[in-house]
PDB file of C-alpha atoms in Angstrom:
ATOM      1  CA  MET A  36      -4.833 -12.531   6.836  1.00  0.00           C
ATOM      2  CA  LYS A  37      -2.432 -12.987   9.747  1.00  0.00           C
ATOM      3  CA  GLN A  38      -3.174  -9.505  11.095  1.00  0.00           C
ATOM      4  CA  LEU A  39      -6.943 -10.011  10.946  1.00  0.00           C
ATOM      5  CA  ILE A  40      -6.838 -13.374  12.709  1.00  0.00           C
ATOM      6  CA  LEU A  41      -4.765 -11.834  15.476  1.00  0.00           C
ATOM      7  CA  ALA A  42      -7.117  -8.870  15.677  1.00  0.00           C
ATOM      8  CA  PHE A  43     -10.041 -11.236  16.307  1.00  0.00           C
ATOM      9  CA  LEU A  44      -8.118 -12.974  19.063  1.00  0.00           C
ATOM     10  CA  LEU A  45      -6.232 -10.345  21.029  1.00  0.00           C
ATOM     11  CA  LEU A  46      -8.118  -7.130  21.498  1.00  0.00           C
ATOM     12  CA  PHE A  47      -9.801  -7.156  24.909  1.00  0.00           C
ATOM     13  CA  SER A  48      -9.399  -8.512  28.420  1.00  0.00           C
ATOM     14  CA  SER A  49     -11.274  -8.781  31.715  1.00  0.00           C
ATOM     15  CA  PRO A  50      -9.824  -7.741  35.076  1.00  0.00           C
ATOM     16  CA  SER A  51     -10.152 -11.317  36.430  1.00  0.00           C
ATOM     17  CA  LEU A  52      -7.823 -14.003  35.130  1.00  0.00           C
ATOM     18  CA  PHE A  53      -9.933 -16.809  36.578  1.00  0.00           C
ATOM     19  CA  ALA A  54     -13.197 -15.917  34.829  1.00  0.00           C
ATOM     20  CA  GLN A  55     -12.207 -16.961  31.334  1.00  0.00           C
ATOM     21  CA  LEU A  56     -14.940 -18.543  29.226  1.00  0.00           C
ATOM     22  CA  TYR A  57     -14.088 -21.861  27.564  1.00  0.00           C
ATOM     23  CA  HIS A  58     -17.034 -23.896  26.279  1.00  0.00           C
ATOM     24  CA  PRO A  59     -16.223 -27.138  24.403  1.00  0.00           C
ATOM     25  CA  GLY A  60     -18.375 -27.459  21.298  1.00  0.00           C
ATOM     26  CA  GLU A  61     -18.356 -23.732  20.514  1.00  0.00           C
ATOM     27  CA  VAL A  62     -17.575 -22.860  16.880  1.00  0.00           C
ATOM     28  CA  LEU A  63     -17.325 -19.299  15.509  1.00  0.00           C
ATOM     29  CA  ASN A  64     -17.146 -18.807  11.727  1.00  0.00           C
ATOM     30  CA  TYR A  65     -16.013 -15.638   9.965  1.00  0.00           C
ATOM     31  CA  ARG A  66     -15.526 -14.390   6.430  1.00  0.00           C
ATOM     32  CA  ILE A  67     -12.754 -12.006   5.370  1.00  0.00           C
ATOM     33  CA  GLY A  68     -13.701  -9.363   2.808  1.00  0.00           C
ATOM     34  CA  TYR A  69     -11.725  -6.867   0.727  1.00  0.00           C
ATOM     35  CA  ARG A  70     -13.168  -3.563  -0.482  1.00  0.00           C
ATOM     36  CA  ALA A  71     -11.603  -0.871  -2.692  1.00  0.00           C
ATOM     37  CA  LYS A  72     -12.831   1.977  -4.876  1.00  0.00           C
ATOM     38  CA  MET A  73     -13.001  -0.186  -8.000  1.00  0.00           C
ATOM     39  CA  PHE A  74     -14.102  -3.375  -6.199  1.00  0.00           C
ATOM     40  CA  PRO A  75     -17.229  -4.333  -4.244  1.00  0.00           C
ATOM     41  CA  ASN A  76     -16.930  -6.224  -0.980  1.00  0.00           C
ATOM     42  CA  THR A  77     -15.347  -9.539  -2.030  1.00  0.00           C
ATOM     43  CA  GLU A  78     -15.039 -12.539   0.308  1.00  0.00           C
ATOM     44  CA  VAL A  79     -11.435 -13.716   0.008  1.00  0.00           C
ATOM     45  CA  GLY A  80     -10.881 -15.748   3.157  1.00  0.00           C
ATOM     46  CA  ALA A  81     -12.394 -17.490   6.173  1.00  0.00           C
ATOM     47  CA  VAL A  82     -11.543 -17.841   9.871  1.00  0.00           C
ATOM     48  CA  ASP A  83     -12.879 -20.489  12.275  1.00  0.00           C
ATOM     49  CA  ILE A  84     -12.408 -20.475  16.068  1.00  0.00           C
ATOM     50  CA  ILE A  85     -13.126 -23.893  17.598  1.00  0.00           C
ATOM     51  CA  THR A  86     -13.170 -24.912  21.273  1.00  0.00           C
ATOM     52  CA  THR A  87     -12.887 -28.584  22.271  1.00  0.00           C
ATOM     53  CA  SER A  88     -11.766 -30.787  25.170  1.00  0.00           C
ATOM     54  CA  VAL A  89      -8.673 -32.957  24.568  1.00  0.00           C
ATOM     55  CA  ASN A  90      -6.477 -35.385  26.483  1.00  0.00           C
ATOM     56  CA  GLU A  91      -2.716 -34.914  26.348  1.00  0.00           C
ATOM     57  CA  GLY A  92      -0.281 -36.863  28.490  1.00  0.00           C
ATOM     58  CA  GLY A  93      -3.119 -38.342  30.511  1.00  0.00           C
ATOM     59  CA  LYS A  94      -4.564 -34.938  31.469  1.00  0.00           C
ATOM     60  CA  GLN A  95      -7.700 -33.253  30.156  1.00  0.00           C
ATOM     61  CA  TYR A  96      -7.391 -29.733  28.714  1.00  0.00           C
ATOM     62  CA  PHE A  97      -9.509 -27.166  26.954  1.00  0.00           C
ATOM     63  CA  GLN A  98      -8.197 -26.659  23.419  1.00  0.00           C
ATOM     64  CA  VAL A  99      -8.895 -23.632  21.243  1.00  0.00           C
ATOM     65  CA  GLU A 100      -7.861 -23.450  17.588  1.00  0.00           C
ATOM     66  CA  GLY A 101      -8.036 -20.435  15.314  1.00  0.00           C
ATOM     67  CA  LYS A 102      -7.779 -21.407  11.643  1.00  0.00           C
ATOM     68  CA  GLY A 103      -7.525 -19.041   8.665  1.00  0.00           C
ATOM     69  CA  ARG A 104      -7.561 -19.923   4.966  1.00  0.00           C
ATOM     70  CA  THR A 105      -8.023 -18.394   1.548  1.00  0.00           C
ATOM     71  CA  MET A 106     -11.370 -19.083  -0.134  1.00  0.00           C
ATOM     72  CA  PRO A 107     -11.063 -21.803  -2.866  1.00  0.00           C
ATOM     73  CA  ARG A 108     -11.449 -19.473  -5.848  1.00  0.00           C
ATOM     74  CA  TYR A 109      -8.525 -17.311  -4.664  1.00  0.00           C
ATOM     75  CA  ARG A 110      -6.081 -20.044  -3.586  1.00  0.00           C
ATOM     76  CA  ILE A 111      -4.603 -20.198  -7.086  1.00  0.00           C
ATOM     77  CA  PHE A 112      -3.444 -16.574  -6.634  1.00  0.00           C
ATOM     78  CA  PHE A 113      -2.380 -16.650  -2.976  1.00  0.00           C
ATOM     79  CA  LYS A 114      -2.649 -19.664  -0.686  1.00  0.00           C
ATOM     80  CA  ILE A 115      -3.053 -19.051   3.044  1.00  0.00           C
ATOM     81  CA  ASP A 116      -3.292 -21.666   5.795  1.00  0.00           C
ATOM     82  CA  ASP A 117      -2.811 -20.260   9.311  1.00  0.00           C
ATOM     83  CA  THR A 118      -3.403 -22.142  12.573  1.00  0.00           C
ATOM     84  CA  TYR A 119      -3.208 -20.892  16.168  1.00  0.00           C
ATOM     85  CA  ARG A 120      -3.730 -23.276  19.110  1.00  0.00           C
ATOM     86  CA  ILE A 121      -3.763 -23.128  22.901  1.00  0.00           C
ATOM     87  CA  LEU A 122      -4.116 -25.715  25.669  1.00  0.00           C
ATOM     88  CA  VAL A 123      -5.753 -24.479  28.872  1.00  0.00           C
ATOM     89  CA  ASP A 124      -5.727 -26.071  32.324  1.00  0.00           C
ATOM     90  CA  PRO A 125      -9.434 -26.562  33.196  1.00  0.00           C
ATOM     91  CA  ASP A 126      -8.760 -26.105  36.929  1.00  0.00           C
ATOM     92  CA  SER A 127      -6.797 -22.835  36.911  1.00  0.00           C
ATOM     93  CA  LEU A 128      -8.143 -21.654  33.516  1.00  0.00           C
ATOM     94  CA  ARG A 129      -4.613 -20.571  32.669  1.00  0.00           C
ATOM     95  CA  PRO A 130      -3.001 -21.316  29.287  1.00  0.00           C
ATOM     96  CA  VAL A 131      -0.360 -24.032  29.365  1.00  0.00           C
ATOM     97  CA  LYS A 132       0.849 -24.047  25.747  1.00  0.00           C
ATOM     98  CA  PHE A 133       0.455 -21.893  22.646  1.00  0.00           C
ATOM     99  CA  SER A 134       1.513 -22.697  19.095  1.00  0.00           C
ATOM    100  CA  SER A 135       1.159 -21.094  15.681  1.00  0.00           C
ATOM    101  CA  ASP A 136       1.723 -22.460  12.177  1.00  0.00           C
ATOM    102  CA  ILE A 137       1.542 -19.744   9.522  1.00  0.00           C
ATOM    103  CA  ARG A 138       1.775 -20.524   5.810  1.00  0.00           C
ATOM    104  CA  GLU A 139       1.114 -17.609   3.464  1.00  0.00           C
ATOM    105  CA  GLY A 140       2.393 -18.016  -0.088  1.00  0.00           C
ATOM    106  CA  ASP A 141       6.118 -18.803   0.245  1.00  0.00           C
ATOM    107  CA  TYR A 142       6.202 -17.412   3.794  1.00  0.00           C
ATOM    108  CA  TYR A 143       6.384 -19.886   6.676  1.00  0.00           C
ATOM    109  CA  PHE A 144       6.439 -19.122  10.401  1.00  0.00           C
ATOM    110  CA  GLU A 145       6.133 -21.385  13.438  1.00  0.00           C
ATOM    111  CA  SER A 146       6.119 -20.511  17.138  1.00  0.00           C
ATOM    112  CA  GLN A 147       5.633 -22.346  20.422  1.00  0.00           C
ATOM    113  CA  TYR A 148       5.164 -20.966  23.961  1.00  0.00           C
ATOM    114  CA  ASN A 149       5.290 -22.916  27.227  1.00  0.00           C
ATOM    115  CA  TYR A 150       3.961 -21.202  30.356  1.00  0.00           C
ATOM    116  CA  LEU A 151       5.681 -21.690  33.734  1.00  0.00           C
ATOM    117  CA  TRP A 152       3.161 -19.922  35.969  1.00  0.00           C
ATOM    118  CA  ASP A 153       4.783 -21.066  39.229  1.00  0.00           C
ATOM    119  CA  LYS A 154       7.935 -19.197  38.154  1.00  0.00           C
ATOM    120  CA  LYS A 155       6.094 -16.326  36.392  1.00  0.00           C
ATOM    121  CA  GLN A 156       8.011 -17.195  33.226  1.00  0.00           C
ATOM    122  CA  ILE A 157       7.349 -18.213  29.648  1.00  0.00           C
ATOM    123  CA  LYS A 158       9.617 -20.135  27.282  1.00  0.00           C
ATOM    124  CA  THR A 159       9.236 -19.179  23.628  1.00  0.00           C
ATOM    125  CA  ARG A 160      10.736 -20.632  20.456  1.00  0.00           C
ATOM    126  CA  TRP A 161      10.118 -19.540  16.881  1.00  0.00           C
ATOM    127  CA  SER A 162      11.328 -20.060  13.329  1.00  0.00           C
ATOM    128  CA  SER A 163      10.615 -18.408   9.988  1.00  0.00           C
ATOM    129  CA  ARG A 164      11.066 -19.936   6.536  1.00  0.00           C
ATOM    130  CA  LYS A 165      12.150 -23.250   8.166  1.00  0.00           C
ATOM    131  CA  ARG A 166      15.315 -21.744   9.604  1.00  0.00           C
ATOM    132  CA  PRO A 167      16.720 -23.022  12.931  1.00  0.00           C
ATOM    133  CA  PHE A 168      14.554 -22.206  15.947  1.00  0.00           C
ATOM    134  CA  LYS A 169      15.393 -19.266  18.170  1.00  0.00           C
ATOM    135  CA  GLU A 170      14.547 -19.485  21.866  1.00  0.00           C
ATOM    136  CA  LYS A 171      14.016 -17.110  24.771  1.00  0.00           C
ATOM    137  CA  GLU A 172      12.815 -17.266  28.369  1.00  0.00           C
ATOM    138  CA  MET A 173      10.963 -14.197  29.676  1.00  0.00           C
ATOM    139  CA  ALA A 174       9.360 -13.021  32.893  1.00  0.00           C
ATOM    140  CA  ILE A 175       5.590 -12.443  32.730  1.00  0.00           C
ATOM    141  CA  ASP A 176       2.833 -11.319  35.058  1.00  0.00           C
ATOM    142  CA  ASP A 177      -0.690 -12.742  35.415  1.00  0.00           C
ATOM    143  CA  ASP A 178      -2.084 -10.564  32.625  1.00  0.00           C
ATOM    144  CA  CYS A 179       0.588 -11.244  29.988  1.00  0.00           C
ATOM    145  CA  MET A 180      -0.510 -13.931  27.503  1.00  0.00           C
ATOM    146  CA  ASP A 181      -0.707 -15.056  23.903  1.00  0.00           C
ATOM    147  CA  PRO A 182      -3.458 -13.575  21.659  1.00  0.00           C
ATOM    148  CA  ILE A 183      -5.933 -16.462  21.925  1.00  0.00           C
ATOM    149  CA  SER A 184      -5.784 -16.512  25.727  1.00  0.00           C
ATOM    150  CA  LEU A 185      -6.290 -12.742  25.873  1.00  0.00           C
ATOM    151  CA  PHE A 186      -9.334 -13.093  23.592  1.00  0.00           C
ATOM    152  CA  PHE A 187     -11.001 -15.617  25.893  1.00  0.00           C
ATOM    153  CA  LYS A 188     -10.090 -13.613  28.959  1.00  0.00           C
ATOM    154  CA  MET A 189     -12.007 -10.686  27.471  1.00  0.00           C
ATOM    155  CA  ARG A 190     -15.197 -12.670  27.177  1.00  0.00           C
ATOM    156  CA  ALA A 191     -15.784 -12.819  30.925  1.00  0.00           C
ATOM    157  CA  SER A 192     -15.673  -9.032  31.349  1.00  0.00           C
ATOM    158  CA  ASP A 193     -18.708  -7.070  32.539  1.00  0.00           C
ATOM    159  CA  ARG A 194     -19.894  -5.276  29.404  1.00  0.00           C
ATOM    160  CA  ASN A 195     -21.713  -2.674  31.490  1.00  0.00           C
ATOM    161  CA  ALA A 196     -18.462  -1.707  33.229  1.00  0.00           C
ATOM    162  CA  PHE A 197     -16.835  -0.259  30.070  1.00  0.00           C
ATOM    163  CA  GLU A 198     -16.491   3.520  30.247  1.00  0.00           C
ATOM    164  CA  GLU A 199     -17.087   5.329  26.971  1.00  0.00           C
ATOM    165  CA  GLY A 200     -13.949   7.093  25.715  1.00  0.00           C
ATOM    166  CA  LYS A 201     -11.661   5.501  28.308  1.00  0.00           C
ATOM    167  CA  ALA A 202      -8.434   3.952  26.998  1.00  0.00           C
ATOM    168  CA  ALA A 203      -6.838   0.828  28.485  1.00  0.00           C
ATOM    169  CA  GLN A 204      -3.931  -1.521  27.829  1.00  0.00           C
ATOM    170  CA  LEU A 205      -3.123  -5.229  27.536  1.00  0.00           C
ATOM    171  CA  HIS A 206       0.199  -7.011  27.148  1.00  0.00           C
ATOM    172  CA  MET A 207       0.671  -9.735  24.555  1.00  0.00           C
ATOM    173  CA  VAL A 208       3.569 -12.177  24.324  1.00  0.00           C
ATOM    174  CA  LEU A 209       5.038 -12.055  20.828  1.00  0.00           C
ATOM    175  CA  GLN A 210       8.047 -14.336  20.206  1.00  0.00           C
ATOM    176  CA  ASP A 211      10.882 -12.582  22.073  1.00  0.00           C
ATOM    177  CA  THR A 212       9.070  -9.568  23.485  1.00  0.00           C
ATOM    178  CA  THR A 213       5.874  -8.232  25.024  1.00  0.00           C
ATOM    179  CA  ARG A 214       3.755  -5.904  22.903  1.00  0.00           C
ATOM    180  CA  ILE A 215       1.291  -3.310  24.119  1.00  0.00           C
ATOM    181  CA  ILE A 216      -2.314  -3.485  22.940  1.00  0.00           C
ATOM    182  CA  ASN A 217      -4.348  -0.343  23.452  1.00  0.00           C
ATOM    183  CA  TYR A 218      -8.096  -0.097  23.109  1.00  0.00           C
ATOM    184  CA  ARG A 219     -10.852   2.436  23.706  1.00  0.00           C
ATOM    185  CA  TYR A 220     -14.573   1.836  24.126  1.00  0.00           C
ATOM    186  CA  LEU A 221     -16.703   4.010  21.806  1.00  0.00           C
ATOM    187  CA  GLY A 222     -20.171   2.987  22.981  1.00  0.00           C
ATOM    188  CA  ARG A 223     -23.099   0.801  21.919  1.00  0.00           C
ATOM    189  CA  GLU A 224     -24.131   0.577  18.261  1.00  0.00           C
ATOM    190  CA  PHE A 225     -26.371  -1.478  15.955  1.00  0.00           C
ATOM    191  CA  LYS A 226     -24.301  -3.260  13.299  1.00  0.00           C
ATOM    192  CA  LYS A 227     -25.639  -4.894  10.140  1.00  0.00           C
ATOM    193  CA  VAL A 228     -23.697  -7.957   8.949  1.00  0.00           C
ATOM    194  CA  ARG A 229     -23.792  -9.445   5.476  1.00  0.00           C
ATOM    195  CA  ASN A 230     -26.145 -12.465   5.254  1.00  0.00           C
ATOM    196  CA  MET A 231     -26.619 -12.463   9.036  1.00  0.00           C
ATOM    197  CA  GLY A 232     -28.830  -9.479   9.857  1.00  0.00           C
ATOM    198  CA  LYS A 233     -28.462  -6.893  12.591  1.00  0.00           C
ATOM    199  CA  PHE A 234     -26.729  -7.098  15.973  1.00  0.00           C
ATOM    200  CA  ARG A 235     -26.566  -4.979  19.097  1.00  0.00           C
ATOM    201  CA  THR A 236     -22.844  -4.404  19.631  1.00  0.00           C
ATOM    202  CA  LEU A 237     -20.151  -2.765  21.737  1.00  0.00           C
ATOM    203  CA  LYS A 238     -17.805  -0.719  19.552  1.00  0.00           C
ATOM    204  CA  PHE A 239     -14.060  -0.331  20.168  1.00  0.00           C
ATOM    205  CA  GLU A 240     -11.062   1.133  18.424  1.00  0.00           C
ATOM    206  CA  CYS A 241      -7.704  -0.444  19.088  1.00  0.00           C
ATOM    207  CA  GLN A 242      -4.120  -0.826  17.948  1.00  0.00           C
ATOM    208  CA  LEU A 243      -1.139  -3.071  18.582  1.00  0.00           C
ATOM    209  CA  GLY A 244       1.525  -0.665  19.787  1.00  0.00           C
ATOM    210  CA  THR A 245       5.244  -0.949  20.428  1.00  0.00           C
ATOM    211  CA  SER A 246       6.893  -1.762  23.729  1.00  0.00           C
ATOM    212  CA  GLU A 247       7.615   1.979  24.076  1.00  0.00           C
ATOM    213  CA  GLY A 248       4.030   3.166  23.873  1.00  0.00           C
ATOM    214  CA  PHE A 249       1.123   4.237  21.722  1.00  0.00           C
ATOM    215  CA  SER A 250      -1.036   7.197  20.782  1.00  0.00           C
ATOM    216  CA  PHE A 251      -4.462   7.079  19.156  1.00  0.00           C
ATOM    217  CA  THR A 252      -3.400  10.074  17.081  1.00  0.00           C
ATOM    218  CA  ASP A 253      -0.936   8.130  14.920  1.00  0.00           C
ATOM    219  CA  GLY A 254      -0.700   4.745  13.263  1.00  0.00           C
ATOM    220  CA  THR A 255      -3.432   2.461  11.960  1.00  0.00           C
ATOM    221  CA  VAL A 256      -6.459   2.037  14.197  1.00  0.00           C
ATOM    222  CA  PHE A 257      -8.643  -1.075  13.941  1.00  0.00           C
ATOM    223  CA  THR A 258     -12.346  -0.832  14.678  1.00  0.00           C
ATOM    224  CA  ILE A 259     -14.150  -3.835  16.129  1.00  0.00           C
ATOM    225  CA  TRP A 260     -17.738  -4.534  17.127  1.00  0.00           C
ATOM    226  CA  ILE A 261     -18.463  -7.311  19.663  1.00  0.00           C
ATOM    227  CA  SER A 262     -21.824  -8.800  20.632  1.00  0.00           C
ATOM    228  CA  ASP A 263     -23.662  -6.941  23.389  1.00  0.00           C
ATOM    229  CA  ASP A 264     -24.561 -10.073  25.373  1.00  0.00           C
ATOM    230  CA  GLU A 265     -22.895 -12.537  27.743  1.00  0.00           C
ATOM    231  CA  ASN A 266     -20.932 -14.247  24.920  1.00  0.00           C
ATOM    232  CA  LYS A 267     -19.109 -11.084  23.791  1.00  0.00           C
ATOM    233  CA  ILE A 268     -17.976 -12.594  20.493  1.00  0.00           C
ATOM    234  CA  PRO A 269     -16.481 -10.495  17.671  1.00  0.00           C
ATOM    235  CA  ILE A 270     -19.193  -9.550  15.177  1.00  0.00           C
ATOM    236  CA  TYR A 271     -17.337  -7.269  12.756  1.00  0.00           C
ATOM    237  CA  ILE A 272     -13.828  -5.860  12.392  1.00  0.00           C
ATOM    238  CA  GLU A 273     -12.528  -3.331   9.900  1.00  0.00           C
ATOM    239  CA  SER A 274      -9.004  -2.207   9.094  1.00  0.00           C
ATOM    240  CA  PRO A 275      -7.723   0.176   6.411  1.00  0.00           C
ATOM    241  CA  VAL A 276      -4.937  -0.994   4.090  1.00  0.00           C
ATOM    242  CA  LYS A 277      -2.874   0.916   1.508  1.00  0.00           C
ATOM    243  CA  ILE A 278      -5.642   0.547  -1.073  1.00  0.00           C
ATOM    244  CA  GLY A 279      -9.141   0.063   0.328  1.00  0.00           C
ATOM    245  CA  SER A 280      -9.990  -1.833   3.505  1.00  0.00           C
ATOM    246  CA  ILE A 281     -10.187  -5.358   4.876  1.00  0.00           C
ATOM    247  CA  SER A 282     -13.069  -6.523   7.022  1.00  0.00           C
ATOM    248  CA  GLY A 283     -13.945  -9.657   8.946  1.00  0.00           C
ATOM    249  CA  TYR A 284     -17.517 -10.514   9.904  1.00  0.00           C
ATOM    250  CA  ILE A 285     -19.345 -13.369  11.527  1.00  0.00           C
ATOM    251  CA  SER A 286     -20.916 -15.872   9.138  1.00  0.00           C
ATOM    252  CA  GLY A 287     -22.047 -18.592  11.545  1.00  0.00           C
ATOM    253  CA  TYR A 288     -21.883 -19.894  15.099  1.00  0.00           C
ATOM    254  CA  LYS A 289     -22.923 -22.879  17.202  1.00  0.00           C
ATOM    255  CA  GLY A 290     -22.464 -24.287  20.680  1.00  0.00           C
ATOM    256  CA  LEU A 291     -22.396 -20.911  22.469  1.00  0.00           C
ATOM    257  CA  LYS A 292     -22.618 -21.073  26.249  1.00  0.00           C
ATOM    258  CA  TYR A 293     -25.204 -18.280  26.370  1.00  0.00           C
ATOM    259  CA  PRO A 294     -28.042 -17.296  23.997  1.00  0.00           C
ATOM    260  CA  LEU A 295     -26.882 -14.768  21.404  1.00  0.00           C
ATOM    261  CA  GLU A 296     -29.429 -12.212  22.556  1.00  0.00           C
ATOM    262  CA  SER A 297     -27.720  -9.421  20.626  1.00  0.00           C
ATOM    263  CA  HIS A 298     -28.722 -10.989  17.279  1.00  0.00           C
ATOM    264  CA  ILE A 299     -31.795  -9.200  15.944  1.00  0.00           C
ATOM    265  CA  LYS A 300     -33.643 -11.413  13.448  1.00  0.00           C
TER     266      LYS A 300
END
């Protein structure tokens, strides 16, 4: 579940930091499915991405939360409750804080990032299984962010500027390091989604690489389809696992800034 939530949030970026799209009232709903040779597509989890406006310390911020959970019928076997949250300065449109709270079975992980843009630094602290927090301060550039901020940065990109077959990179802050995200645009495609109908989409393949590098010829490659309209929201994502595959697909939406023109009734 953790990998799929991150995949929804971190895969693409626009060239302009200051064009990020935050629209209070927007809600994106997804279902997580599992498919294997002996099993049909079974909905095992859900992800919601919610944008609001909040007041903290007397200042107004955009807030985005990504929440993942196991569906009720499967919680008896494996309980998952994951939450990712960012606060964004509405004037600069830069993230100010990031936090994650991951609870999967007996696994627990918590992280917090504080951005110091005037110093081009970020302070991170993290803890797993309720152990003492570890801390680190790192240098960052304008394009180095947490996964949620990278996701919203993507949504302001010009979809007609993508070059088919061209690979590109992002940099994501992850606890005590910066990880490389590589992606490649594969072109436009119609995508049918369970209980939702058909969408016009932009198709990408991508992978979270190491700090040393990446090649599309090795490792696991995720495939993601995003809406071919001004919203550029994830429509469908698919990733192979040891047995079968896991997919995430849109199940509902409201409060979008632009009409979802890619949705074919």
